[in-house]
Amino acid sequence: MNLMKKPIPWEFWRRAKEGEYCRIRDFEIKRFYPKLREKLREYDIKYNPEAPLLPSDDLIRDAYEASLELLLDVGILCTDTERIIKFEKEEIDRNLRLLPEKMTLGSGKDEVVIYARGVEDSRPPVIEGGPIGGPLSEDLEEIAPRIYEAYAREPLVDRQWCHGYGQNFRGMPVESGTPVEMEYENAIVSSMVEGIRRAGRPGMPIGGSSAVSLEAYMSAEWPKGTQLHAYIMPNMKTDYDSMCRALHCFNRGYLVWGGGQAAIGGLAGPPEGCALTTVAENIAGYLLYNYAEGSTFVIDALHSGTTSRKTIWSNCLAMSVIAEHVGLICRGIPYITYAGPCTEMAFLEIAAATIGGTVSGNNPNVGTGKGGTGEDLFAPLHSRFQAQVAQASLKLRRGDASLLMDSVLKRYEGTLKERKEPLGKKFQECYDLSTLTPTNEFTKVYSDVVQELRDLGLPVETF
Amino acid sequence: MADVEGKCLEKLKDSIVELDQDRAINATMEAIKEGYGIEKIVMDGLGKGLQIMGKKYENGEIFLPELTIAGDIGTQVMELLKKHLKAKEAVSGTKIVLATTKGDIHDLGKKIVGAMLVAAGYEVVDLGVDVSESRIIDEAERSGASLIGLSSSMTTTMIAQKDLIRLLGEIGLRSKYKVVIGGGPVTREWAERIGADGYAENAFTVIPLLEALKES
């Protein structure tokens, strides 16, 4: 049951078998990267740390043209066959016209409508919370439902996501491709369903999947309409595993999400290269896997995170292009923060990314702290804060938003440069587990940052 | 020796920085004809060029593709030196086998580490992604490496780091290799728990870590 208007892309998948042969390394070094540099030069797109953080209409248009030409010229390499899947301009145009302008997620009273928002769109974004992007501790069956319940108890959190595994489950290591992984994936789904039920929001949209192996991915029973991932791999590559995941979703009545994963310093090079690559990968993901929703996730290859000045600039450019010229519903940053929960820095990171994301037409999300390296670094209060910052940003124009983001960034850039971001506290340490409410200490940090933002001119309301 | 000012070595260094493979090969041939020894060519030509590229990468002036291409040119130059000077042992750097562990297809971090190691003069045997423990050990044995570097980007695949260390012990090879680990969810505590010889938080810490291990 393919839930999208766009048919199952068998023709594009066929090209993975019949396209031009190209070795992976040649594709990366001789084909993709030189063409990316060529497009950046041709359109004169270059990151400037002194320039406004949010792009002008001209830059957005140029970046779209350059991204589209990049995709048309380079194509997507199937790593299993080492053959290139190429697309025609007419195919792209025809398929983009089939994109939905909005979608309804979840069920019953917990349904939410998510829009393909535009730049400076006054419609509020859908806020996504959940234990995203970092590991859960070993006592999954004990702590995970509590975490999911705590997120679902936040009325401003519209949907919930899971993207992260623990190291052990029931005394055994959770290894990719083993029965333990399959069982763990099922336990995650059960925990999520149980958590949102306890919070009285049984129809809350959920999704994510943490499964690495295809067998674990396919073993879990999710509610119909759940969004599961099928990625375009960095940079502009895919494989049969992803095609199988997409087909599984079509057959089971799930929606597919995915997106770009370019890393600054990696094969996509500078921030501007990552932005173009991210746009091209989102278009490709829609063509190959019928993405119901794309995402931007430009990170720093050498200091994993999305909230430095250059990563925010790059993500916001990609989001703006997708919002204005592609029309794909899109989620994005911060996803992960450098600092952990219960710290001023984490709130500031969320604020900078959320102002940028909201004004750039994105549906922001926030998950784990400390670059996804620590267990249980999740905080539903972060999602509440994100929703409030997004609401306050709805009337901002790009110029004012850029100035605000600059002021917020300056408050934590020094710490980031010195790589002294605080670890913060685990969910169990910054929440009262009997009431599932944040501790007084955590609430105080939150209130102080809200006041800081108000002082900077962002009218955050703590409803 | 006509090249008293070391111009061909300077040319070799510059050609690495400019990513000009043909010029690098020509400069290397000139240096051989001028009678320079391998150590001099490597230290004052090739090595300097690669060091500059490593520094440029750290400063964000170049990116992984340029660093990779520089490493490729360096490898070509080394091959040429081995062929013409028949002194493989004399120019061999410390050898390290790199791999992303079984079940894991993330390779960005490992690629960066590999390129930086080449730039620092190491001989890198990169086995790619989703590599089994037995293959890593086989390749380490075959290549004569003394170091093994393992990257894992997910909790479900970092267990393979522990498995490799255990397997090395079971087959009596543990003391032969220094095993260093890294990757997104990998922590110093994990490294200590599984008995790894070193933990690299990011690509920049790998070289000092390996140098310290070599000294120990």
XYZ file of C-alpha atoms in Angstrom:
679
model
C 0.000 0.000 0.000
C 2.057 2.906 -1.310
C 0.702 5.931 0.553
C 2.172 8.467 -1.858
C 0.730 9.621 -5.195
C 4.046 8.847 -6.812
C 4.186 5.221 -8.002
C 6.786 2.718 -6.776
C 9.943 3.733 -8.679
C 10.790 0.432 -10.372
C 12.142 2.247 -13.412
C 14.729 4.116 -11.326
C 15.623 0.925 -9.460
C 16.132 -0.839 -12.770
C 18.829 1.712 -13.607
C 20.838 0.438 -10.622
C 21.392 -2.667 -12.736
C 21.766 -1.075 -16.134
C 23.340 2.337 -15.555
C 26.909 3.346 -16.324
C 29.549 1.375 -14.409
C 31.677 3.395 -12.018
C 33.877 2.297 -9.120
C 32.909 3.818 -5.771
C 36.205 5.608 -5.297
C 36.145 7.026 -8.824
C 32.579 8.173 -8.270
C 33.546 10.011 -5.106
C 36.848 11.551 -6.125
C 36.666 11.909 -9.905
C 32.993 12.411 -10.517
C 31.044 13.768 -7.553
C 33.544 16.130 -5.944
C 34.893 17.837 -9.097
C 31.341 18.431 -10.344
C 30.355 19.837 -6.959
C 33.306 22.250 -7.041
C 32.426 23.202 -10.599
C 28.841 24.063 -9.646
C 29.951 26.062 -6.619
C 32.309 28.081 -8.818
C 29.783 28.500 -11.628
C 27.121 29.877 -9.286
C 29.614 31.660 -7.030
C 28.241 30.071 -3.869
C 30.583 30.388 -0.916
C 30.158 30.326 2.845
C 31.097 33.568 4.531
C 31.084 33.534 8.355
C 30.559 37.296 8.351
C 27.452 37.142 6.155
C 23.879 36.742 7.463
C 23.088 33.223 8.598
C 19.928 32.978 6.518
C 20.087 33.128 2.708
C 18.706 35.729 0.309
C 16.192 34.821 -2.402
C 18.961 35.025 -5.010
C 21.198 32.629 -3.109
C 18.310 30.216 -2.583
C 17.522 30.223 -6.309
C 21.159 29.796 -7.344
C 21.657 26.984 -4.842
C 18.604 25.198 -6.223
C 19.821 25.444 -9.816
C 23.288 24.256 -8.809
C 21.910 21.340 -6.750
C 19.628 20.219 -9.536
C 22.442 20.310 -12.082
C 24.657 18.404 -9.653
C 22.070 15.649 -9.399
C 21.458 15.570 -13.152
C 25.168 15.473 -13.982
C 26.376 13.081 -11.293
C 23.406 10.821 -10.568
C 23.251 8.394 -7.643
C 25.654 5.459 -7.403
C 24.270 2.077 -6.373
C 27.135 0.650 -4.337
C 26.007 -2.970 -4.779
C 26.266 -2.846 -8.564
C 28.621 0.148 -8.874
C 26.296 1.528 -11.521
C 24.943 5.033 -11.706
C 21.226 5.818 -11.549
C 20.708 8.889 -13.714
C 17.598 11.077 -13.871
C 16.178 13.295 -16.601
C 15.070 16.848 -15.883
C 11.582 16.063 -17.093
C 11.346 13.077 -14.724
C 12.322 15.233 -11.794
C 9.832 17.978 -12.685
C 7.020 15.500 -13.260
C 7.593 13.700 -9.971
C 8.038 16.848 -7.898
C 4.568 17.914 -9.037
C 3.187 14.854 -7.211
C 4.503 15.982 -3.820
C 1.814 16.574 -1.200
C 1.487 20.089 0.170
C 0.478 18.651 3.541
C 0.028 15.301 5.280
C -1.927 14.075 8.259
C 0.103 12.001 10.689
C -1.107 9.916 13.621
C -4.695 9.056 14.405
C -7.789 10.198 16.293
C -7.458 13.177 18.582
C -3.689 12.957 18.328
C -3.545 13.598 14.584
C -1.304 16.393 13.378
C -1.083 18.074 9.996
C 2.409 18.678 8.704
C 2.980 21.176 5.888
C 5.569 21.658 3.226
C 6.362 25.004 4.808
C 7.961 27.859 2.924
C 10.617 30.349 3.948
C 9.154 32.876 6.452
C 6.005 30.748 6.633
C 3.615 31.789 9.399
C 2.217 28.260 9.796
C 3.774 26.622 12.859
C 6.079 23.683 12.297
C 5.394 20.217 13.643
C 7.604 19.623 16.686
C 9.256 16.264 17.018
C 10.695 14.950 20.264
C 11.956 11.655 21.540
C 15.163 9.806 22.266
C 16.731 10.648 18.942
C 20.315 10.140 17.893
C 21.897 8.707 21.003
C 22.064 5.462 22.931
C 19.627 4.322 25.575
C 20.951 2.650 28.697
C 20.767 -1.049 29.311
C 17.536 -1.118 31.273
C 15.526 -0.382 28.135
C 12.318 -1.983 29.274
C 12.388 0.035 32.476
C 13.515 3.482 31.361
C 12.416 3.729 27.716
C 8.637 3.759 28.289
C 9.208 6.460 30.916
C 11.165 8.574 28.445
C 8.515 8.144 25.734
C 5.762 8.925 28.223
C 7.559 12.056 29.406
C 7.866 13.335 25.826
C 4.212 12.523 25.107
C 3.181 14.409 28.235
C 4.564 17.561 26.687
C 1.514 19.015 24.896
C 3.695 21.006 22.505
C 5.433 17.881 21.217
C 3.448 16.808 18.145
C 5.163 13.554 17.330
C 7.777 11.257 18.714
C 10.801 9.588 17.247
C 13.294 6.982 18.258
C 16.730 6.679 16.778
C 19.220 5.055 19.071
C 20.072 1.737 20.629
C 21.611 0.565 23.844
C 24.628 -1.715 24.036
C 22.937 -4.565 25.855
C 19.495 -6.033 26.091
C 18.460 -8.718 28.557
C 22.100 -9.391 29.334
C 23.178 -9.811 25.721
C 24.953 -7.401 23.390
C 22.707 -5.780 20.784
C 24.573 -6.637 17.606
C 23.558 -5.855 14.069
C 22.046 -8.804 12.226
C 21.381 -10.929 15.298
C 18.141 -12.125 16.913
C 18.893 -9.754 19.801
C 18.705 -6.791 17.437
C 15.379 -8.024 16.081
C 14.016 -8.463 19.580
C 15.350 -5.067 20.608
C 13.635 -3.363 17.680
C 10.360 -4.970 18.702
C 10.929 -3.885 22.294
C 11.515 -0.298 21.136
C 8.187 -0.256 19.314
C 6.399 -1.769 22.322
C 8.022 0.780 24.628
C 6.973 3.668 22.402
C 3.401 2.451 22.080
C 3.233 1.864 25.825
C 4.765 5.259 26.622
C 2.343 7.291 24.512
C -0.594 5.203 25.766
C 0.341 5.943 29.378
C 0.436 9.637 28.521
C -3.075 9.448 27.085
C -1.968 10.081 23.506
C -2.272 6.656 21.849
C -2.631 8.112 18.364
C 0.478 10.298 18.597
C 2.530 9.968 15.402
C 5.649 7.907 16.004
C 8.506 6.673 13.883
C 12.210 6.402 13.482
C 13.455 2.825 13.765
C 16.930 2.160 15.034
C 17.480 -1.083 13.175
C 20.799 -1.389 11.404
C 20.126 -4.697 9.709
C 17.347 -5.195 7.204
C 15.977 -8.196 9.090
C 15.539 -6.218 12.301
C 14.040 -3.300 10.352
C 11.488 -5.592 8.741
C 10.657 -7.561 11.878
C 8.884 -4.837 13.823
C 5.164 -4.122 13.611
C 4.573 -0.376 13.630
C 1.194 1.404 13.439
C 0.065 2.165 9.878
C 1.368 5.497 8.623
C 4.544 5.305 10.731
C 7.542 6.967 9.089
C 10.607 4.758 8.686
C 13.893 5.618 7.021
C 15.479 4.674 3.698
C 18.595 6.714 3.165
C 20.570 8.159 0.358
C 24.034 7.412 1.711
C 26.703 10.071 1.758
C 27.592 11.285 -0.773
C 24.974 10.628 -3.484
C 25.064 6.870 -3.089
C 22.525 4.197 -2.289
C 22.185 0.408 -2.262
C 19.745 -2.476 -2.554
C 19.299 -2.532 1.213
C 17.686 0.922 1.024
C 15.463 -0.135 -1.868
C 14.308 -3.152 0.167
C 13.525 -0.891 3.124
C 11.463 1.422 0.937
C 9.560 -1.446 -0.646
C 8.884 -2.908 2.795
C 7.382 0.448 3.807
C 5.228 0.627 0.672
C 3.930 -2.902 1.244
C 3.198 -2.374 4.939
C 1.578 1.055 4.652
C 4.418 2.986 6.265
C 5.729 6.327 5.046
C 9.376 6.721 4.099
C 11.590 9.509 5.337
C 15.271 10.160 4.801
C 17.509 12.919 3.610
C 20.968 14.316 3.212
C 23.899 13.362 5.407
C 26.732 15.495 4.116
C 29.526 16.321 6.552
C 31.612 19.490 6.453
C 35.227 18.427 5.968
C 34.134 15.161 4.398
C 33.644 14.322 0.752
C 31.152 17.141 0.220
C 33.822 19.561 1.405
C 32.871 23.023 2.648
C 29.534 24.214 4.112
C 28.314 25.346 0.690
C 29.190 21.965 -0.826
C 27.251 20.185 1.917
C 24.202 22.393 1.344
C 24.078 21.602 -2.370
C 24.686 17.917 -1.770
C 21.930 17.820 0.847
C 19.401 19.320 -1.560
C 20.412 16.917 -4.336
C 20.189 13.955 -1.941
C 16.722 14.971 -0.759
C 15.449 15.187 -4.326
C 17.063 11.840 -5.089
C 15.514 10.314 -1.974
C 12.093 11.387 -3.119
C 12.680 10.023 -6.631
C 14.108 6.693 -5.435
C 12.159 6.108 -2.225
C 9.039 8.299 -2.423
C 10.097 10.310 0.611
C 7.051 11.633 2.401
C 9.487 13.790 4.310
C 13.076 14.771 3.750
C 15.623 16.086 6.202
C 18.758 18.138 6.403
C 21.551 16.930 8.631
C 24.759 18.686 7.725
C 27.222 17.941 10.510
C 30.820 18.823 11.174
C 32.919 15.786 10.299
C 35.569 16.586 12.858
C 33.357 17.740 15.706
C 30.101 15.902 15.370
C 27.179 18.288 15.723
C 24.829 20.585 13.826
C 24.849 23.808 15.818
C 28.107 25.513 14.909
C 27.840 28.644 12.772
C 28.858 26.885 9.574
C 26.604 23.869 10.077
C 23.611 26.083 10.865
C 24.344 28.212 7.782
C 24.630 25.135 5.597
C 21.498 23.459 6.964
C 19.456 26.642 6.680
C 20.503 27.131 3.070
C 19.544 23.545 2.226
C 16.227 23.836 4.090
C 15.386 27.106 2.361
C 16.062 25.622 -1.071
C 13.950 22.553 -0.301
C 11.153 24.742 1.076
C 11.069 27.228 -1.788
C 11.960 25.172 -4.857
C 11.532 21.468 -4.101
C 8.358 21.467 -2.021
C 9.259 18.408 0.029
C 8.079 18.397 3.648
C 11.287 18.568 5.607
C 12.598 18.064 9.139
C 15.932 19.131 10.431
C 18.208 20.560 13.020
C 19.433 20.572 15.665
C 18.719 16.805 15.969
C 21.700 16.519 18.309
C 23.352 19.201 20.426
C 26.943 19.493 21.558
C 26.085 20.106 25.195
C 23.957 17.739 27.235
C 20.657 18.408 29.056
C 20.388 20.747 32.025
C 22.909 23.199 30.610
C 22.522 26.720 29.291
C 24.538 25.842 26.214
C 22.174 23.080 25.046
C 19.207 25.463 25.248
C 21.125 28.131 23.335
C 22.085 25.631 20.632
C 18.465 24.579 20.279
C 17.400 28.225 20.084
C 19.856 29.158 17.333
C 18.994 26.127 15.217
C 15.254 26.403 15.807
C 15.024 30.082 14.879
C 16.912 29.297 11.663
C 14.953 26.151 10.922
C 11.559 27.695 11.545
C 12.231 30.711 9.338
C 13.774 28.441 6.676
C 10.580 26.405 6.264
C 11.653 23.446 8.348
C 9.972 21.253 10.966
C 12.627 21.207 13.696
C 13.456 18.415 16.061
C 15.806 17.873 18.954
C 17.078 14.658 20.425
C 20.182 13.779 22.312
C 22.999 15.892 23.656
C 26.778 15.612 23.639
C 26.940 14.688 19.983
C 25.015 11.471 20.519
C 27.796 9.843 22.530
C 26.291 9.518 26.002
C 23.520 7.260 27.262
C 20.101 8.691 28.080
C 21.003 12.314 27.342
C 17.399 13.119 26.495
C 15.176 15.873 27.833
C 11.525 16.454 26.890
C 11.909 19.976 28.267
C 14.198 20.668 25.312
C 11.324 19.884 22.970
C 8.933 22.124 24.884
C 11.502 24.906 24.682
C 11.985 24.254 20.984
C 8.256 24.540 20.325
C 8.118 27.836 22.199
C 11.109 29.237 20.323
C 9.588 28.100 17.007
C 6.300 29.799 17.869
C 8.110 33.018 18.754
C 10.040 32.869 15.465
C 7.011 32.638 13.183
C 6.773 36.370 12.586
C 10.481 36.876 12.047
C 11.877 37.874 8.663
C 15.257 36.545 7.624
C 17.206 39.705 8.430
C 16.005 39.937 12.021
C 16.247 36.183 12.477
C 19.874 36.205 11.294
C 20.773 38.917 13.790
C 19.112 37.023 16.624
C 20.808 33.774 15.658
C 24.134 35.584 15.540
C 23.612 36.913 19.064
C 22.673 33.481 20.381
C 25.582 31.761 18.618
C 28.056 34.221 20.097
C 27.011 33.039 23.552
C 28.292 29.516 23.025
C 30.753 29.634 20.134
C 33.698 30.198 22.467
C 32.913 27.054 24.429
C 32.466 25.146 21.197
C 35.789 26.335 19.826
C 37.562 25.150 22.959
C 35.616 21.887 22.778
C 34.506 22.308 26.347
C 30.801 21.676 25.876
C 29.327 20.317 29.113
C 28.101 16.736 29.271
C 25.007 17.745 31.217
C 22.733 15.242 32.885
C 20.922 12.089 31.933
C 17.148 11.957 31.747
C 17.126 10.074 35.060
C 19.144 12.857 36.679
C 17.297 15.921 35.407
C 13.787 14.505 35.692
C 11.802 13.408 38.717
C 10.929 9.873 37.676
C 7.902 9.661 39.959
C 6.177 12.663 38.359
C 8.041 12.760 35.013
C 8.664 16.453 35.432
C 11.976 18.305 35.152
C 13.894 18.968 38.360
C 13.933 22.445 39.851
C 17.538 22.842 38.751
C 16.647 22.039 35.140
C 13.596 24.300 35.197
C 15.745 27.145 36.496
C 18.245 26.755 33.622
C 15.327 26.727 31.169
C 13.725 29.852 32.683
C 17.019 31.714 32.649
C 17.597 30.991 28.948
C 14.017 31.990 28.084
C 14.723 35.309 29.784
C 18.013 35.649 27.896
C 16.171 35.204 24.616
C 13.527 37.742 25.607
C 16.283 40.178 26.462
C 17.731 39.593 22.996
C 14.363 40.442 21.463
C 12.714 37.063 20.877
C 9.300 37.097 22.607
C 9.290 33.510 23.881
C 6.043 32.651 25.651
C 6.198 29.807 28.159
C 2.711 28.421 27.612
C 74.802 16.477 -7.213
C 73.773 19.407 -9.408
C 70.630 20.137 -7.463
C 72.520 21.829 -4.660
C 69.594 23.882 -3.480
C 67.237 20.937 -3.344
C 64.998 22.385 -6.010
C 63.586 19.039 -7.083
C 62.622 18.255 -3.494
C 60.939 21.636 -3.270
C 59.178 20.835 -6.508
C 58.031 17.493 -5.111
C 56.665 19.189 -2.001
C 54.854 21.834 -4.066
C 53.393 19.296 -6.465
C 51.852 17.411 -3.546
C 50.287 20.629 -2.280
C 49.056 21.471 -5.784
C 47.751 17.905 -6.275
C 49.756 17.612 -9.484
C 50.524 13.914 -9.830
C 52.559 14.149 -13.062
C 54.757 16.867 -11.614
C 55.250 14.866 -8.426
C 56.384 11.829 -10.414
C 58.753 13.960 -12.504
C 60.192 15.620 -9.417
C 60.716 12.227 -7.791
C 62.532 10.927 -10.894
C 64.701 14.049 -10.917
C 65.556 13.543 -7.253
C 66.514 9.919 -7.892
C 68.726 10.959 -10.817
C 70.312 13.669 -8.689
C 71.327 10.926 -6.291
C 69.246 11.837 -3.291
C 68.660 9.013 -0.839
C 65.224 7.742 -0.042
C 65.159 9.222 3.409
C 65.990 12.681 2.057
C 63.338 12.488 -0.660
C 60.720 11.303 1.789
C 61.598 13.688 4.600
C 62.291 16.877 2.656
C 59.989 16.430 -0.341
C 57.077 14.072 -0.001
C 56.720 14.252 3.760
C 56.775 18.040 3.871
C 54.110 18.254 1.173
C 51.866 15.785 2.982
C 52.399 17.564 6.287
C 51.285 20.831 4.725
C 48.165 19.134 3.396
C 47.422 17.631 6.814
C 47.700 21.048 8.390
C 45.526 22.622 5.709
C 42.886 19.986 6.391
C 42.962 20.681 10.108
C 42.523 24.376 9.381
C 39.553 23.778 7.096
C 41.407 25.082 4.022
C 41.020 21.783 2.157
C 38.657 18.850 2.553
C 38.717 15.084 2.487
C 38.875 14.704 -1.315
C 41.997 16.871 -1.582
C 43.593 15.093 1.360
C 42.786 11.739 -0.220
C 44.227 12.760 -3.587
C 47.403 14.011 -1.880
C 47.666 10.652 -0.124
C 47.214 8.841 -3.440
C 50.019 10.871 -5.003
C 52.175 10.090 -1.979
C 51.520 6.392 -2.470
C 52.518 6.654 -6.153
C 55.744 8.404 -5.187
C 56.548 5.724 -2.643
C 55.934 2.984 -5.184
C 58.293 4.729 -7.562
C 60.968 4.992 -4.897
C 60.633 1.327 -4.016
C 60.847 0.325 -7.647
C 63.898 2.395 -8.478
C 65.813 2.210 -5.272
C 64.956 -1.334 -4.248
C 64.914 -0.506 -0.605
C 61.431 -1.163 0.513
C 62.326 -1.672 4.147
C 64.221 1.557 4.314
C 61.216 3.644 3.372
C 58.472 1.728 5.095
C 56.563 3.689 7.671
C 54.666 2.089 10.494
C 51.894 -0.011 9.061
C 48.332 0.174 10.307
C 45.275 -1.788 9.259
C 42.072 0.264 9.381
C 38.557 -1.109 9.207
C 34.956 -0.264 9.975
C 33.626 -3.159 12.004
C 31.222 -5.863 10.903
C 27.679 -4.721 10.107
C 28.666 -1.062 9.909
C 28.858 0.863 6.639
C 29.893 4.272 8.004
C 33.277 5.244 6.648
C 33.687 8.999 6.825
C 35.626 9.097 10.101
C 37.834 6.217 9.061
C 38.561 7.832 5.707
C 39.639 11.035 7.396
C 41.847 9.145 9.836
C 43.355 7.142 6.958
C 44.159 10.230 4.936
C 45.692 11.992 7.927
C 47.808 8.946 8.742
C 49.113 8.764 5.177
C 49.961 12.444 5.419
C 51.872 11.697 8.621
C 53.929 8.971 6.958
C 52.086 5.843 8.027
C 51.432 2.995 5.645
C 47.704 2.494 5.737
C 45.884 -0.680 4.754
C 42.247 0.384 4.616
C 39.976 -2.651 4.515
C 36.815 -0.604 4.035
C 33.499 -1.114 5.784
C 31.603 -4.073 7.255
C 34.784 -6.080 7.830
C 34.793 -9.286 9.870
C 37.209 -9.821 12.762
C 38.887 -12.751 11.028
C 39.567 -10.730 7.884
C 41.056 -7.870 9.883
C 43.427 -10.268 11.616
C 44.282 -12.057 8.353
C 45.121 -8.751 6.665
C 47.140 -7.539 9.633
C 49.144 -10.759 9.558
C 49.588 -10.648 5.793
C 50.648 -7.001 5.623
C 52.983 -7.080 8.584
C 51.129 -4.294 10.378
C 51.763 -3.581 14.032
C 48.688 -1.433 14.576
C 44.974 -2.077 14.077
C 42.476 0.779 14.004
C 38.777 0.041 14.351
C 35.921 2.414 13.696
C 32.293 1.824 14.693
C 29.501 4.343 14.397
C 26.726 2.480 16.144
C 26.275 0.751 19.459
C 25.168 -2.357 17.581
C 28.469 -2.581 15.725
C 30.979 -1.411 18.337
C 30.655 -4.789 20.032
C 32.778 -6.125 17.184
C 35.690 -4.079 18.576
C 35.479 -6.124 21.762
C 35.154 -9.333 19.743
C 38.313 -8.613 17.775
C 40.375 -7.953 20.894
C 39.056 -11.133 22.449
C 39.780 -13.149 19.308
C 43.344 -11.832 19.164
C 43.804 -13.106 22.699
C 42.275 -16.482 21.970
C 44.587 -17.159 19.056
C 47.664 -15.900 20.857
C 48.215 -12.716 18.836
C 47.096 -10.057 21.315
C 50.589 -8.881 22.221
C 51.570 -8.561 18.567
C 49.207 -5.653 17.838
C 48.252 -2.359 19.371
C 44.525 -1.931 18.855
C 43.085 1.580 18.812
C 39.386 2.323 18.519
C 37.058 5.213 17.753
C 33.675 6.168 16.341
C 30.500 8.038 17.295
C 29.260 6.046 20.320
C 32.723 4.829 21.362
C 34.047 6.270 24.620
C 37.237 6.086 26.643
C 35.372 4.011 29.215
C 34.384 1.516 26.517
C 37.986 1.329 25.315
C 39.199 0.612 28.836
C 36.448 -1.915 29.432
C 37.286 -3.989 26.359
C 41.042 -3.725 26.802
C 41.864 -1.589 23.755
C 45.324 -0.044 23.686
C 44.039 3.373 22.783
C 40.966 5.506 22.214
C 40.792 8.355 19.708
C 38.021 10.853 20.372
C 38.436 12.359 16.905
C 40.741 12.270 13.890
C 43.099 14.885 15.311
C 43.943 12.767 18.339
C 44.860 9.655 16.370
C 48.418 10.555 15.401
C 49.579 11.685 18.877
C 47.947 8.538 20.248
C 49.801 6.255 17.823
C 53.082 8.057 18.377
C 52.695 7.555 22.117
C 51.872 3.896 21.594
C 54.924 3.410 19.388
C 57.132 4.897 22.091
C 55.599 2.661 24.729
